Coordinates of C-alpha atoms in Angstrom, one line a residue:
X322 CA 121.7 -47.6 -15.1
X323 CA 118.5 -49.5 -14.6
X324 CA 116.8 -49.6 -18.5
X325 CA 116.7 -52.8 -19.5
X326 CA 118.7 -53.7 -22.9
X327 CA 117.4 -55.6 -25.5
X328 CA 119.8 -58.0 -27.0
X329 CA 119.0 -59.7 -30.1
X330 CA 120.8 -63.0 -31.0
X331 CA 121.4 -64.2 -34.1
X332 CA 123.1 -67.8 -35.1
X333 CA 125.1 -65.8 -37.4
X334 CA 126.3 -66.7 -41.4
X335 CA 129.2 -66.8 -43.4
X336 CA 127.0 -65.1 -45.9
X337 CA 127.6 -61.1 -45.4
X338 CA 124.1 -61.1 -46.5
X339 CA 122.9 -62.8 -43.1
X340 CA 124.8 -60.1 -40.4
X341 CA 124.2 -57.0 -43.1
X342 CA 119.9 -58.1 -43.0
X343 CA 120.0 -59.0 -39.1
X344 CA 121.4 -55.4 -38.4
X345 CA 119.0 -53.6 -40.9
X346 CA 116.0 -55.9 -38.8
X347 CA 117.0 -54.7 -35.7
X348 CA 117.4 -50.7 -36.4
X349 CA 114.3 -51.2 -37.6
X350 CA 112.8 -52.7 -34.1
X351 CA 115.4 -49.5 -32.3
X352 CA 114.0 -47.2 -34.7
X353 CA 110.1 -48.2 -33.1
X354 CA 111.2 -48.0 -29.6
X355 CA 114.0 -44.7 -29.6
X356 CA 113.7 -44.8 -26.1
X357 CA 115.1 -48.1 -25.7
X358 CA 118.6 -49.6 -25.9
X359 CA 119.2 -52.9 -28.9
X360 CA 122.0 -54.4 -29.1
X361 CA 123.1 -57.5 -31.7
X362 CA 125.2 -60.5 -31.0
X363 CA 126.0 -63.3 -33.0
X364 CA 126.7 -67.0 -31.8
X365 CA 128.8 -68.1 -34.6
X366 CA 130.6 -66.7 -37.9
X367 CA 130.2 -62.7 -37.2
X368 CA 130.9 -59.8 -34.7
X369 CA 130.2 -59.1 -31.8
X370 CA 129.9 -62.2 -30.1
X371 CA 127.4 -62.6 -27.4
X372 CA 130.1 -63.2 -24.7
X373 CA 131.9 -59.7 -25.6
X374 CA 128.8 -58.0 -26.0
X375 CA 127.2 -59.3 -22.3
X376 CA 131.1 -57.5 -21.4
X377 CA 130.7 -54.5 -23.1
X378 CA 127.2 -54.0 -21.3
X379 CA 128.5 -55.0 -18.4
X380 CA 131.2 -52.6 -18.4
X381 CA 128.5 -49.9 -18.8
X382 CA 126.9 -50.5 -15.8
X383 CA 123.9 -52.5 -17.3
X384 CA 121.8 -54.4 -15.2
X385 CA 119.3 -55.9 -16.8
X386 CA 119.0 -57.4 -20.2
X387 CA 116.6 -59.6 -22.1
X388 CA 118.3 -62.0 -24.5
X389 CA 115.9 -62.4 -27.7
X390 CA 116.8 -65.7 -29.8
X391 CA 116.4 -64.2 -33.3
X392 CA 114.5 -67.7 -34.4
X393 CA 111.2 -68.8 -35.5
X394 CA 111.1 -72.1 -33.6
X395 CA 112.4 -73.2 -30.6
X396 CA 114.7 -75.7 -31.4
X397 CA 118.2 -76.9 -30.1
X398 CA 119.9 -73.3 -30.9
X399 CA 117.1 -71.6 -28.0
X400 CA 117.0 -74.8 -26.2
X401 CA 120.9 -75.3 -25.5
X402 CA 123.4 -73.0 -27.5
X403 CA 121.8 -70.0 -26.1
X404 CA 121.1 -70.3 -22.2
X405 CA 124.6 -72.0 -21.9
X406 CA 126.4 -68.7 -23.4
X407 CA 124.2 -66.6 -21.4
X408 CA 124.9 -68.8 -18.0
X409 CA 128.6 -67.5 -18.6
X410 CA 127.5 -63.9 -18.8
X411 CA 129.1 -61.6 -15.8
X412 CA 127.0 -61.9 -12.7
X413 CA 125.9 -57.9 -12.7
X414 CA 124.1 -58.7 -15.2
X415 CA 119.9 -60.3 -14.8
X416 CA 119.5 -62.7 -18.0
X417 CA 116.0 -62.8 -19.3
X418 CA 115.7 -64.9 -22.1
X419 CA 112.5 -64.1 -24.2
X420 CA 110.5 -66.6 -26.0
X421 CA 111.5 -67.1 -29.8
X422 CA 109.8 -65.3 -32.7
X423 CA 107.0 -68.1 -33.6
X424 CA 104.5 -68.6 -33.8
X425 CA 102.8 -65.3 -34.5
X426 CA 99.9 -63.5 -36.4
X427 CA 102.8 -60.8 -37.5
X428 CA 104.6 -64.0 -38.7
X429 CA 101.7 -64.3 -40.8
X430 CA 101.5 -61.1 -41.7
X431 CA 104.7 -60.9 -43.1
X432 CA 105.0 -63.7 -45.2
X433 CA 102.0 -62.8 -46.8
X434 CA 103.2 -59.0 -47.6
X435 CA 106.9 -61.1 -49.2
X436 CA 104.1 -62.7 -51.4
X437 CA 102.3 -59.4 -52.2
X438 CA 105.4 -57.9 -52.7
X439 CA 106.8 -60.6 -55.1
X440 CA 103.5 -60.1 -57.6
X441 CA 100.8 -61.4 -56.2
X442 CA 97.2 -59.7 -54.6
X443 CA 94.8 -60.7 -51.9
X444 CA 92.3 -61.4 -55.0
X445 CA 95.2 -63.9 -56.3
X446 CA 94.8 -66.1 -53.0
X447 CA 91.4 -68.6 -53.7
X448 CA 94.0 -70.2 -56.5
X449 CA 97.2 -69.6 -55.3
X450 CA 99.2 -72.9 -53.8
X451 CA 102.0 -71.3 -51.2
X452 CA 105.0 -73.4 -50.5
X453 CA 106.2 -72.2 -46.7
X454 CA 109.6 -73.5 -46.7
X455 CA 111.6 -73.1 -43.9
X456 CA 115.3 -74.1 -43.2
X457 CA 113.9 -77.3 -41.7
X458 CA 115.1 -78.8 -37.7
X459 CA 115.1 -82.5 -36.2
X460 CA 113.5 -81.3 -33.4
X461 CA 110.0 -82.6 -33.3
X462 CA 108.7 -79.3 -31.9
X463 CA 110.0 -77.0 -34.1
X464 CA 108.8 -79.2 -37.7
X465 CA 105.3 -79.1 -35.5
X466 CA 105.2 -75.1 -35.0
X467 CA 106.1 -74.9 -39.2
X468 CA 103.1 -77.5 -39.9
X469 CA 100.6 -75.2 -37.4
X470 CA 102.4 -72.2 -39.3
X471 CA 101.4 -73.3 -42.5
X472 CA 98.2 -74.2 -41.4
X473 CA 97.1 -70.4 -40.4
X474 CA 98.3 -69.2 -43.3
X475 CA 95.8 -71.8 -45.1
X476 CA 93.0 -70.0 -43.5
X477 CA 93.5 -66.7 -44.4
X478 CA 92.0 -67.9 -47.8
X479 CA 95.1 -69.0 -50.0
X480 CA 94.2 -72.3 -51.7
X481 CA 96.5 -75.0 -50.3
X482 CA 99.4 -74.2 -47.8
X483 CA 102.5 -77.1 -47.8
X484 CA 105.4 -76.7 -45.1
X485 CA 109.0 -77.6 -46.9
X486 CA 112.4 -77.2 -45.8
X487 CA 116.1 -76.8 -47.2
X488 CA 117.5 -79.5 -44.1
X489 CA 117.0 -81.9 -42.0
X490 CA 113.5 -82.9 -43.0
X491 CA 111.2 -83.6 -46.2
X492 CA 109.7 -82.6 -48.0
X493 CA 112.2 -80.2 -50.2
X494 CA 110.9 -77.2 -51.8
X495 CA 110.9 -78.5 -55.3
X496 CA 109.2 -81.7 -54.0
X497 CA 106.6 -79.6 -52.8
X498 CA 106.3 -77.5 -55.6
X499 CA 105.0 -80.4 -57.9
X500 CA 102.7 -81.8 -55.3
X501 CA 101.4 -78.6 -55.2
X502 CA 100.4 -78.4 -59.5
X503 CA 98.3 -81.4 -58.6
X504 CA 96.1 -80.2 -56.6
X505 CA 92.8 -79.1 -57.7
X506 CA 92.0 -75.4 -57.5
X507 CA 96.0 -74.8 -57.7
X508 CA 96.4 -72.7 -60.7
X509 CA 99.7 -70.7 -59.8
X510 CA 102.4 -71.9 -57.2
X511 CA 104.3 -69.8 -54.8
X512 CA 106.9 -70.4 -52.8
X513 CA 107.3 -68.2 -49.8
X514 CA 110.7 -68.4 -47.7
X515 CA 110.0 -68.7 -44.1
X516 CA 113.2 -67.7 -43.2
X517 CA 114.9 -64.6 -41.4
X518 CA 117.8 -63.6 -43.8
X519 CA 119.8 -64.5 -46.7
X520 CA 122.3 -67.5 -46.5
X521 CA 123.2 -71.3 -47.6
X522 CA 119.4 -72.8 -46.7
X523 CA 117.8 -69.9 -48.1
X524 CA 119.8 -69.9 -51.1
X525 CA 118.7 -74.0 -51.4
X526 CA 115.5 -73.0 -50.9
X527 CA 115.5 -70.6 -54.2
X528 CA 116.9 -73.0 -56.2
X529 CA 114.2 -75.3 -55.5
X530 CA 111.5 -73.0 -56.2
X531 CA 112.7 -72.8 -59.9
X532 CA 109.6 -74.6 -61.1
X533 CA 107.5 -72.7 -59.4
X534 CA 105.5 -69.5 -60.3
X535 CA 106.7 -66.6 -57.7
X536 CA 110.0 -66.6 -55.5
X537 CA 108.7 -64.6 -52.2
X538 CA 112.2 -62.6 -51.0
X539 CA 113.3 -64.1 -47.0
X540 CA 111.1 -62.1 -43.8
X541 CA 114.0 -59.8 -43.8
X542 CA 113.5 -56.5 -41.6
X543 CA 110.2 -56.1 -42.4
X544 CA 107.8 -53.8 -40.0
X545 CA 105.8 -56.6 -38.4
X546 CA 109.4 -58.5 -37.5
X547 CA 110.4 -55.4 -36.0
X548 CA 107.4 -55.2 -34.2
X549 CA 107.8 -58.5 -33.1
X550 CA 111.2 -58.2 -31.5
X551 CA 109.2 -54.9 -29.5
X552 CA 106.6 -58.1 -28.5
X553 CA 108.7 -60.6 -27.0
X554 CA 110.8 -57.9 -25.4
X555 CA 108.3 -56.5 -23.9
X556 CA 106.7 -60.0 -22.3
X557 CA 110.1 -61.0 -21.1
X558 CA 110.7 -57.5 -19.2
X559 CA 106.8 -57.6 -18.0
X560 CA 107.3 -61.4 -16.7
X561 CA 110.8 -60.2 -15.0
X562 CA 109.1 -57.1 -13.0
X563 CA 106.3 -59.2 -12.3
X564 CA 109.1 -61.9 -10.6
X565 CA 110.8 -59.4 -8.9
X566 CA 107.7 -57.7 -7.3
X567 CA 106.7 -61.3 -6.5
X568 CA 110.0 -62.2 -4.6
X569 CA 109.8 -58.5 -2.8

């Protein structure tokens, strides 16, 4: 068996939510490509695990697989928690890992149809505030890739763009929230979840938007994440034929 397998990492919740979304995301991205094989592994809290799913493939004569971390920075879960599991994967197997989900125009793209979705219309944007609030990261790289996020969703034409986040770092949603009323121009305030799937942070990240005009739902398995996961499969498996040709 030579296909390459996609296989789709998530950090995994105690929240059923989290695992039940993650799955629906990634039928989603099978159900684009039918000719190629997706698999879901989880690093902590739900099943499978990525050891016993790098086994399972294993077993089935894979070969070659490219590891997506299902995250929208590239922070200390893509960094370290995921290439060491993967460096105890059985040696049949050639690792690729592909690049995390952000940043991205379909990023974009999706957070803006949660906002359409949730009540709002492109004609709403000129004095709409948007709070993107994300579950937040020490990692210097990762709070700069939200800030740049937030920034291109400023210029497709909503009136003021503010990063927050539920962890780690400030500002909190609801901080933002009421910066955002005294803006000028800012005459309704969203707040648009720049997170994957349901959970703890999310769930902070609601509650924190009370004071705020329209709750945007979490990126979920919308089409342009499903694309997405097509995307940075694709470039990892692209980059891996290009290294083998290379080396022959």
């Amino acid at each position: 068996m030579n296909r390459t397998v996609l296989l789709v990492i998530a950090h995994g919740s105690r929240d059923p939510r989290h695992a039940a979304t993650v799955q629906a995301l990634v039928r989603r991205a099978g159900a684009l490509r039918p000719g190629l094989r997706v698999e879901t592994a989880f690093l902590d809290f739900n099943l499978p695990s990525v050891p016993g799913v790098l086994d399972r493939l294993a077993a089935d004569g894979v070969r070659d697989v490219v590891a997506l971390p299902l995250l929208l920075t590239r922070a200390f879960h893509a960094k370290a928690d995921i290439p060491a599991v993967l460096r105890q994967a059985p040696p049949s197997l050639r690792i690729r890992q592909a690049e995390v989900l952000g940043p991205s125009p379909l990023l974009i793209e999706a957070v803006e149809r949660r906002l359409y979705e949730a009540g709002l219309t492109p004609g709403d944007k000129s004095a709409t505030g948007v709070v993107l609030a994300s579950a937040g990261s020490t990692d210097p790289e990762a709070i700069a890739v939200i800030a740049e996020t937030a920034r291109e969703l400023r210029r497709t034409g909503w009136c003021s763009v503010r990063p927050a986040f539920a962890s780690a770092s400030l500002p909190r949603a609801e901080d933002a929230v009421r910066a955002m009323r005294a803006e000028p121009g800012v005459r309704r305030v969203a707040v648009a979840p720049y997170v994957i799937a349901p959970g703890r942070l999310p769930d902070r990240i609601a509650a924190g938007a009370a004071e705020a005009d329209v709750l945007a739902d979490v990126l979920g398995p919308s089409p342009e994440l499903a694309r997405l996961l097509l995307e940075r499969h694709d470039a990892a498996a692209h980059a891996a034929r290009g290294a083998v040709a290379h080396s022959a």
